Amino acid sequence: MKVIITENYDEMSKKAAEILIDVVKKNPNAVLGLATGSSPIGTYQNMIKDHEENGTSYKNVSSVNLDEYVGLTADHDQSYAYFMRTNLFDSIDIDQANTNLPCGAAADLQKECDRYNALLETKQQDVQVLGLGSNGHIGFNEPNTPFDSVTHIVDLTENTIKDNSRLFASIDEVPRQALSMGIKNIMQAKSIVMVVSGKNKAAAVKGMVKGEITPALPASVLQLHPCVTVICDKDAASLL
Ligand code: GLP
C-alpha cells in the first residue's frame, strides 16, 4: 500500500486525478470504478479541467460505480446517479450509455444485485476510486461485511446515516438501505486509488494502514491488494 500525504484537499485531488488521467491516456477503453461522496469531488473537477484544457477523451471509457441508495430514482438530487452526472459525466465526453450504477429504485433489489454482479464480471476496473467512511467502510460495506462479499443490499449503520445526513434536508430523509459492490468486487480492480480528507477520518486511516486486517474495519482488506495508492491530506494522516 502506497500512502501519499498531501498538504490539503486540493493537492490530494490533483494527485488522484493525475493517476486516473494517466490510466485513460494509456488505455482509451479503460474501465473506471467510480465513487461518490465529498472526497472525490475535487478529483472529478481536475479531470474535467484536464478534459477541457488538454482534451483527454473518455469517448471509449466505461464506468462502474460502487453504490446507490435504495429507494432513490436516478433523478433524485441525492441519488448517486445524479451525483455522477452533475459532478463528472455531464462535463466530459463519456458515453452515458457506458456508465453503470446499481439501481436503487429497482422493484426486485436482489435481482438488481445479481445483474450488477454479472456486469462486474465483464468489467474489471482498471482503476477503482474509493473514499473512506469514518467507520472504515468502503463503498457501503459496513463493518463486519465479509471479505468475499459481492454486490448486496446493505442496512446502513446509524453512524453512516448520521455522517451522510449533512447532505439531506433532515436525518429522516436519509435512506436506511443501499446497494453496494461487495469487497470482492472492489478487490478485483487492477489498481485502487483512495482519497481521504479530514480529521474525522484519521482513526479509520490509521486502522486501514497500520491495523489488523479484519472485517471489523473493512478498508483494512486493502493491505491485501497488490496495487493501492492512498492519497490523504495532513488531517486524515494525523494519526499515522
Ligand atoms: C459514503 C459512500 C462512500 C464514501 C463515504 C465517505 O457513505 N457510500 O462510498 O466513500 O461515504 O464519504 P465522504 O467522502 O463524503 O466523506
Coordinates of C-alpha atoms and ligand atoms in Angstrom, one line a residue:
M1 CA 0.0 0.0 0.0
K2 CA 1.5 3.3 -1.1
V3 CA 0.5 6.3 1.1
I4 CA 0.8 9.8 -0.2
I5 CA 0.3 12.6 2.4
T6 CA -0.7 16.0 0.9
E7 CA -0.9 19.4 2.4
N8 CA -4.6 19.8 1.7
Y9 CA -7.7 18.6 -0.2
D10 CA -6.7 20.4 -3.4
E11 CA -3.3 18.7 -3.6
M12 CA -5.0 15.4 -2.8
S13 CA -7.5 15.9 -5.6
K14 CA -4.8 16.9 -8.2
K15 CA -2.7 13.8 -7.4
A16 CA -5.7 11.4 -7.6
A17 CA -6.8 13.0 -10.9
E18 CA -3.3 12.6 -12.4
I19 CA -3.5 8.8 -11.7
L20 CA -6.9 8.5 -13.3
I21 CA -6.0 10.6 -16.3
D22 CA -2.9 8.5 -16.8
V23 CA -4.9 5.3 -16.8
V24 CA -7.2 6.8 -19.5
K25 CA -4.4 8.1 -21.6
K26 CA -2.7 4.7 -21.6
N27 CA -5.9 2.8 -22.3
P28 CA -8.7 4.8 -24.0
N29 CA -11.0 1.8 -23.4
A30 CA -10.4 1.8 -19.7
V31 CA -13.0 0.7 -17.1
L32 CA -13.1 3.3 -14.3
G33 CA -14.5 2.3 -11.0
L34 CA -16.0 5.4 -9.5
A35 CA -17.1 6.6 -6.1
T36 CA -19.3 9.4 -4.7
G37 CA -19.1 11.4 -1.5
S38 CA -17.3 14.7 -0.8
S39 CA -13.8 13.2 -1.1
P40 CA -13.7 12.6 -4.9
I41 CA -15.5 15.8 -6.0
G42 CA -12.1 17.7 -6.4
T43 CA -10.6 14.7 -8.3
Y44 CA -13.5 14.9 -10.7
Q45 CA -13.1 18.7 -11.1
N46 CA -9.5 18.2 -12.0
M47 CA -10.4 15.5 -14.6
I48 CA -13.0 17.9 -16.1
K49 CA -10.4 20.7 -16.2
D50 CA -7.9 18.4 -17.9
H51 CA -10.6 17.3 -20.4
E52 CA -11.3 20.9 -21.3
E53 CA -7.7 22.1 -21.4
N54 CA -5.9 19.1 -22.7
G55 CA -8.6 17.2 -24.5
T56 CA -8.2 13.9 -22.7
S57 CA -11.1 11.9 -24.1
Y58 CA -13.5 9.5 -22.3
K59 CA -15.3 8.5 -25.5
N60 CA -14.5 4.9 -25.2
V61 CA -14.2 4.7 -21.4
S62 CA -16.8 2.9 -19.4
S63 CA -17.5 3.1 -15.7
V64 CA -18.9 1.2 -12.8
N65 CA -19.9 2.9 -9.6
L66 CA -19.6 1.5 -6.1
D67 CA -23.1 2.0 -4.7
E68 CA -26.5 3.6 -4.7
Y69 CA -29.2 4.4 -2.1
V70 CA -32.2 2.2 -2.0
G71 CA -35.5 4.0 -3.0
L72 CA -34.0 6.9 -4.8
T73 CA -34.6 7.2 -8.5
A74 CA -31.8 8.4 -10.8
D75 CA -33.3 11.9 -11.0
H76 CA -33.4 12.4 -7.2
D77 CA -30.8 15.0 -6.3
Q78 CA -29.3 12.9 -3.6
S79 CA -29.0 9.8 -5.7
Y80 CA -25.5 8.7 -6.7
A81 CA -26.6 8.6 -10.3
Y82 CA -27.5 12.3 -10.1
F83 CA -24.2 13.0 -8.3
M84 CA -22.2 11.3 -11.0
R85 CA -23.9 13.2 -13.8
T86 CA -23.6 16.6 -12.2
N87 CA -20.1 16.1 -10.8
L88 CA -18.5 14.4 -13.8
F89 CA -20.4 12.7 -16.6
D90 CA -22.2 15.8 -17.9
S91 CA -18.9 17.6 -18.2
I92 CA -16.7 15.1 -20.1
D93 CA -17.3 13.2 -23.3
I94 CA -18.1 9.8 -21.8
D95 CA -21.0 8.0 -23.5
Q96 CA -23.5 7.9 -20.6
A97 CA -24.8 4.5 -22.0
N98 CA -21.4 3.1 -20.9
T99 CA -21.8 4.4 -17.3
N100 CA -23.2 1.9 -14.7
L101 CA -24.6 2.2 -11.2
P102 CA -26.7 -0.3 -9.3
C103 CA -30.3 0.9 -9.5
G104 CA -31.7 1.6 -6.0
A105 CA -35.2 2.0 -7.3
A106 CA -35.4 -1.5 -8.8
A107 CA -38.6 -3.4 -8.0
D108 CA -36.6 -6.6 -7.2
L109 CA -33.4 -5.5 -5.4
Q110 CA -31.8 -8.9 -5.2
K111 CA -32.3 -9.3 -8.9
E112 CA -30.7 -5.9 -9.4
C113 CA -27.7 -7.1 -7.3
D114 CA -27.4 -10.2 -9.4
R115 CA -27.5 -8.1 -12.6
Y116 CA -24.7 -5.8 -11.3
N117 CA -22.5 -8.8 -10.2
A118 CA -22.9 -10.3 -13.7
L119 CA -21.9 -6.9 -15.2
L120 CA -18.9 -6.6 -13.0
E121 CA -17.7 -10.0 -14.1
T122 CA -17.3 -8.5 -17.6
K123 CA -15.9 -5.2 -16.4
Q124 CA -12.7 -5.5 -14.4
Q125 CA -11.9 -2.0 -13.2
D126 CA -8.5 -0.7 -14.5
V127 CA -8.7 1.6 -11.5
Q128 CA -11.2 1.8 -8.7
V129 CA -11.7 5.1 -6.8
L130 CA -12.6 4.8 -3.2
G131 CA -13.5 7.2 -0.3
L132 CA -13.4 6.1 3.3
G133 CA -16.2 6.1 5.8
S134 CA -15.3 7.4 9.3
N135 CA -16.1 3.8 10.5
G136 CA -13.7 2.3 7.9
H137 CA -16.4 1.4 5.3
I138 CA -15.6 1.3 1.6
G139 CA -18.4 1.7 -0.8
F140 CA -21.2 0.9 1.6
N141 CA -19.5 -2.1 3.0
E142 CA -20.1 -1.5 6.7
P143 CA -18.0 -3.1 9.5
N144 CA -18.2 -6.9 9.5
T145 CA -19.1 -7.3 5.9
P146 CA -17.4 -10.5 4.7
F147 CA -14.3 -10.0 2.5
D148 CA -15.8 -12.4 -0.1
S149 CA -19.0 -10.3 -0.4
V150 CA -20.3 -9.3 -3.8
T151 CA -23.0 -6.7 -4.6
H152 CA -25.6 -6.8 -1.9
I153 CA -28.4 -5.0 -0.1
V154 CA -27.0 -3.1 2.9
D155 CA -28.6 -1.9 6.1
L156 CA -26.8 1.3 6.7
T157 CA -25.4 1.8 10.2
E158 CA -26.5 4.7 12.4
N159 CA -23.0 6.1 12.1
T160 CA -23.2 6.3 8.3
I161 CA -26.8 7.6 8.3
K162 CA -25.6 10.4 10.6
D163 CA -22.5 11.1 8.5
N164 CA -24.5 11.3 5.3
S165 CA -27.4 13.3 6.8
R166 CA -25.5 16.5 6.2
L167 CA -26.5 16.2 2.5
F168 CA -30.2 15.8 3.2
A169 CA -32.8 18.2 4.5
S170 CA -33.1 16.1 7.6
I171 CA -31.8 12.8 9.0
D172 CA -35.3 11.3 8.4
E173 CA -34.8 11.6 4.7
V174 CA -31.6 9.6 4.6
P175 CA -32.3 6.2 3.1
R176 CA -31.8 3.3 5.5
Q177 CA -30.6 0.9 2.9
A178 CA -28.2 0.9 -0.1
L179 CA -27.0 -1.4 -2.8
S180 CA -23.2 -1.7 -2.7
M181 CA -20.5 -3.6 -4.6
G182 CA -19.1 -6.1 -2.2
I183 CA -15.5 -6.2 -1.0
K184 CA -14.6 -8.9 -3.5
N185 CA -15.9 -6.8 -6.4
I186 CA -13.7 -3.9 -5.2
M187 CA -10.6 -6.1 -4.7
Q188 CA -10.9 -7.4 -8.3
A189 CA -9.7 -4.0 -9.6
K190 CA -6.3 -3.9 -11.2
S191 CA -5.5 -0.8 -9.1
I192 CA -7.1 1.2 -6.4
V193 CA -6.9 4.9 -5.6
M194 CA -8.3 6.1 -2.3
V195 CA -8.8 9.7 -1.4
V196 CA -9.3 10.7 2.2
S197 CA -9.6 14.1 3.8
G198 CA -10.3 15.5 7.2
K199 CA -9.6 14.7 10.9
N200 CA -12.8 12.7 11.3
K201 CA -11.2 10.0 9.1
A202 CA -7.8 9.9 10.9
A203 CA -8.6 6.9 13.1
A204 CA -10.0 4.9 10.2
V205 CA -6.9 5.8 8.1
K206 CA -4.6 4.5 10.9
G207 CA -6.6 1.3 11.2
M208 CA -6.6 0.8 7.5
V209 CA -2.8 1.3 7.0
K210 CA -1.4 0.0 10.2
G211 CA -4.0 -2.0 12.0
E212 CA -5.0 -5.7 11.9
I213 CA -6.6 -6.9 8.7
T214 CA -10.2 -7.5 9.9
P215 CA -13.8 -7.2 8.6
A216 CA -14.4 -5.0 11.6
L217 CA -12.5 -2.3 9.6
P218 CA -13.5 -3.1 6.0
A219 CA -10.8 -0.8 4.5
S220 CA -8.0 -2.9 6.2
V221 CA -8.6 -5.5 3.4
L222 CA -6.8 -3.1 1.1
Q223 CA -3.5 -4.2 2.7
L224 CA -4.0 -7.5 0.8
H225 CA -4.3 -5.7 -2.6
P226 CA -1.1 -5.5 -4.7
C227 CA -1.7 -2.0 -6.1
V228 CA -3.3 0.5 -3.8
T229 CA -2.5 4.2 -3.5
V230 CA -3.9 6.1 -0.6
I231 CA -3.8 9.8 -1.0
C232 CA -4.7 11.6 2.2
D233 CA -4.4 15.1 3.4
K234 CA -2.5 16.0 6.6
D235 CA -5.5 15.9 8.8
A236 CA -6.6 12.5 7.7
A237 CA -3.0 11.3 8.1
S238 CA -2.6 12.9 11.5
L239 CA -2.6 9.6 13.5
L240 CA -0.1 7.8 11.2
Ligands
GLP1 C1 -20.5 7.3 1.7 C2 -20.2 6.5 0.4 C3 -18.8 6.0 0.3 C4 -17.9 7.2 0.7 C5 -18.1 7.6 2.1 C6 -17.3 8.8 2.5 O1 -21.2 6.5 2.6 N1 -21.1 5.4 0.2 O2 -18.5 5.5 -0.9 O3 -16.6 6.8 0.5 O4 -19.5 7.8 2.4 O5 -17.9 9.9 2.1 P1 -17.3 11.4 2.1 O6 -16.2 11.4 1.1 O7 -18.4 12.3 1.8 O8 -16.7 11.6 3.5

